[in-house]
PDB file of C-alpha atoms in Angstrom:
ATOM      1  CA  SER A   1      -0.079   0.203  -0.047  1.00  0.00           C
ATOM      2  CA  HIS A   2       0.937   3.460  -0.230  1.00  0.00           C
ATOM      3  CA  ILE A   3       1.594   3.971   3.305  1.00  0.00           C
ATOM      4  CA  GLN A   4       4.153   0.973   3.650  1.00  0.00           C
ATOM      5  CA  GLU A   5       5.963   2.458   0.864  1.00  0.00           C
ATOM      6  CA  LYS A   6       5.967   5.562   2.229  1.00  0.00           C
ATOM      7  CA  MET A   7       7.331   4.364   5.844  1.00  0.00           C
ATOM      8  CA  GLN A   8       9.763   2.138   3.801  1.00  0.00           C
ATOM      9  CA  GLN A   9      10.854   5.170   1.810  1.00  0.00           C
ATOM     10  CA  GLU A  10      11.440   7.022   5.274  1.00  0.00           C
ATOM     11  CA  GLY A  11      13.403   4.225   6.705  1.00  0.00           C
ATOM     12  CA  GLU A  12      15.590   3.983   3.785  1.00  0.00           C
ATOM     13  CA  LEU A  13      16.409   7.963   4.324  1.00  0.00           C
ATOM     14  CA  GLN A  14      17.051   7.462   7.723  1.00  0.00           C
ATOM     15  CA  GLN A  15      19.452   4.723   7.383  1.00  0.00           C
ATOM     16  CA  LYS A  16      21.414   6.758   4.794  1.00  0.00           C
ATOM     17  CA  GLN A  17      21.425   9.830   7.133  1.00  0.00           C
ATOM     18  CA  GLU A  18      23.199   7.496   9.633  1.00  0.00           C
ATOM     19  CA  ASP A  19      25.319   5.882   7.418  1.00  0.00           C
ATOM     20  CA  SER A  20      26.383   9.360   6.311  1.00  0.00           C
ATOM     21  CA  LYS A  21      27.014  10.525   9.438  1.00  0.00           C
ATOM     22  CA  GLU A  22      29.239   7.343   9.870  1.00  0.00           C
ATOM     23  CA  ASN A  23      30.954   8.328   6.665  1.00  0.00           C
ATOM     24  CA  GLN A  24      31.829  11.806   8.162  1.00  0.00           C
ATOM     25  CA  LYS A  25      34.472  10.779  10.755  1.00  0.00           C
ATOM     26  CA  LEU A  26      37.295  12.708   9.735  1.00  0.00           C
ATOM     27  CA  THR A  27      40.971  12.269   8.993  1.00  0.00           C
ATOM     28  CA  LEU A  28      42.741  14.709  10.769  1.00  0.00           C
ATOM     29  CA  LYS A  29      46.231  15.575   9.851  1.00  0.00           C
ATOM     30  CA  PRO A  30      48.944  15.929  12.534  1.00  0.00           C
ATOM     31  CA  LEU A  31      49.393  19.423  13.493  1.00  0.00           C
ATOM     32  CA  PRO A  32      52.487  21.465  14.877  1.00  0.00           C
ATOM     33  CA  SER A  33      52.642  21.794  18.705  1.00  0.00           C
ATOM     34  CA  THR A  34      51.608  25.190  18.745  1.00  0.00           C
ATOM     35  CA  LEU A  35      48.335  24.214  17.065  1.00  0.00           C
ATOM     36  CA  LYS A  36      45.506  21.660  17.879  1.00  0.00           C
ATOM     37  CA  TYR A  37      42.016  20.861  16.749  1.00  0.00           C
ATOM     38  CA  ALA A  38      38.923  21.925  18.705  1.00  0.00           C
ATOM     39  CA  PHE A  39      35.314  21.246  17.703  1.00  0.00           C
ATOM     40  CA  PHE A  40      32.023  23.004  17.395  1.00  0.00           C
ATOM     41  CA  ASP A  41      30.201  19.940  18.167  1.00  0.00           C
ATOM     42  CA  GLU A  42      29.832  16.605  20.436  1.00  0.00           C
ATOM     43  CA  GLU A  43      30.379  14.641  17.348  1.00  0.00           C
ATOM     44  CA  GLU A  44      33.511  15.888  16.530  1.00  0.00           C
ATOM     45  CA  THR A  45      32.330  16.627  12.729  1.00  0.00           C
ATOM     46  CA  LEU A  46      33.167  20.115  12.611  1.00  0.00           C
ATOM     47  CA  PRO A  47      36.965  20.899  13.358  1.00  0.00           C
ATOM     48  CA  VAL A  48      38.655  24.453  13.994  1.00  0.00           C
ATOM     49  CA  ILE A  49      42.430  24.718  14.404  1.00  0.00           C
ATOM     50  CA  ILE A  50      43.403  26.920  17.068  1.00  0.00           C
ATOM     51  CA  SER A  51      46.662  27.669  19.248  1.00  0.00           C
ATOM     52  CA  SER A  52      47.584  24.707  22.084  1.00  0.00           C
ATOM     53  CA  THR A  53      48.644  27.618  24.048  1.00  0.00           C
ATOM     54  CA  LEU A  54      44.943  29.094  24.745  1.00  0.00           C
ATOM     55  CA  SER A  55      43.735  28.687  28.470  1.00  0.00           C
ATOM     56  CA  SER A  56      40.499  26.225  28.902  1.00  0.00           C
ATOM     57  CA  GLU A  57      38.509  29.315  29.444  1.00  0.00           C
ATOM     58  CA  GLU A  58      40.167  31.325  26.111  1.00  0.00           C
ATOM     59  CA  GLU A  59      39.189  28.121  24.252  1.00  0.00           C
ATOM     60  CA  GLU A  60      35.786  28.452  25.506  1.00  0.00           C
ATOM     61  CA  SER A  61      35.387  31.950  24.888  1.00  0.00           C
ATOM     62  CA  LEU A  62      36.899  31.488  21.351  1.00  0.00           C
ATOM     63  CA  LEU A  63      34.600  28.459  20.541  1.00  0.00           C
ATOM     64  CA  ILE A  64      31.510  30.318  21.402  1.00  0.00           C
ATOM     65  CA  VAL A  65      32.271  33.546  19.264  1.00  0.00           C
ATOM     66  CA  LEU A  66      33.377  31.339  16.493  1.00  0.00           C
ATOM     67  CA  LYS A  67      29.623  29.580  16.900  1.00  0.00           C
ATOM     68  CA  GLU A  68      28.042  32.868  16.856  1.00  0.00           C
ATOM     69  CA  HIS A  69      29.546  33.498  13.487  1.00  0.00           C
ATOM     70  CA  LYS A  70      29.493  30.214  12.012  1.00  0.00           C
ATOM     71  CA  THR A  71      27.314  31.063   9.101  1.00  0.00           C
ATOM     72  CA  ALA A  72      30.313  33.392   7.793  1.00  0.00           C
ATOM     73  CA  LEU A  73      33.048  30.855   8.401  1.00  0.00           C
ATOM     74  CA  GLY A  74      31.104  28.422   6.001  1.00  0.00           C
TER      75      GLY A  74
END
């Protein structure tokens, strides 16, 4: 029936989205000791490169500002 077909399509779409998330695991390149990766999200799919000399408070502040301007960053 049409409803079963629609449910199957939605299930397939959801599976594709989950597979896509798994494929988004990034291969991060080694950085010089003066730099490190920080992430916008808990899944660690949106990395930014920041100074490794920042304190945790500075890093947190920087990430807040970057998140506020995320659309400008792309």
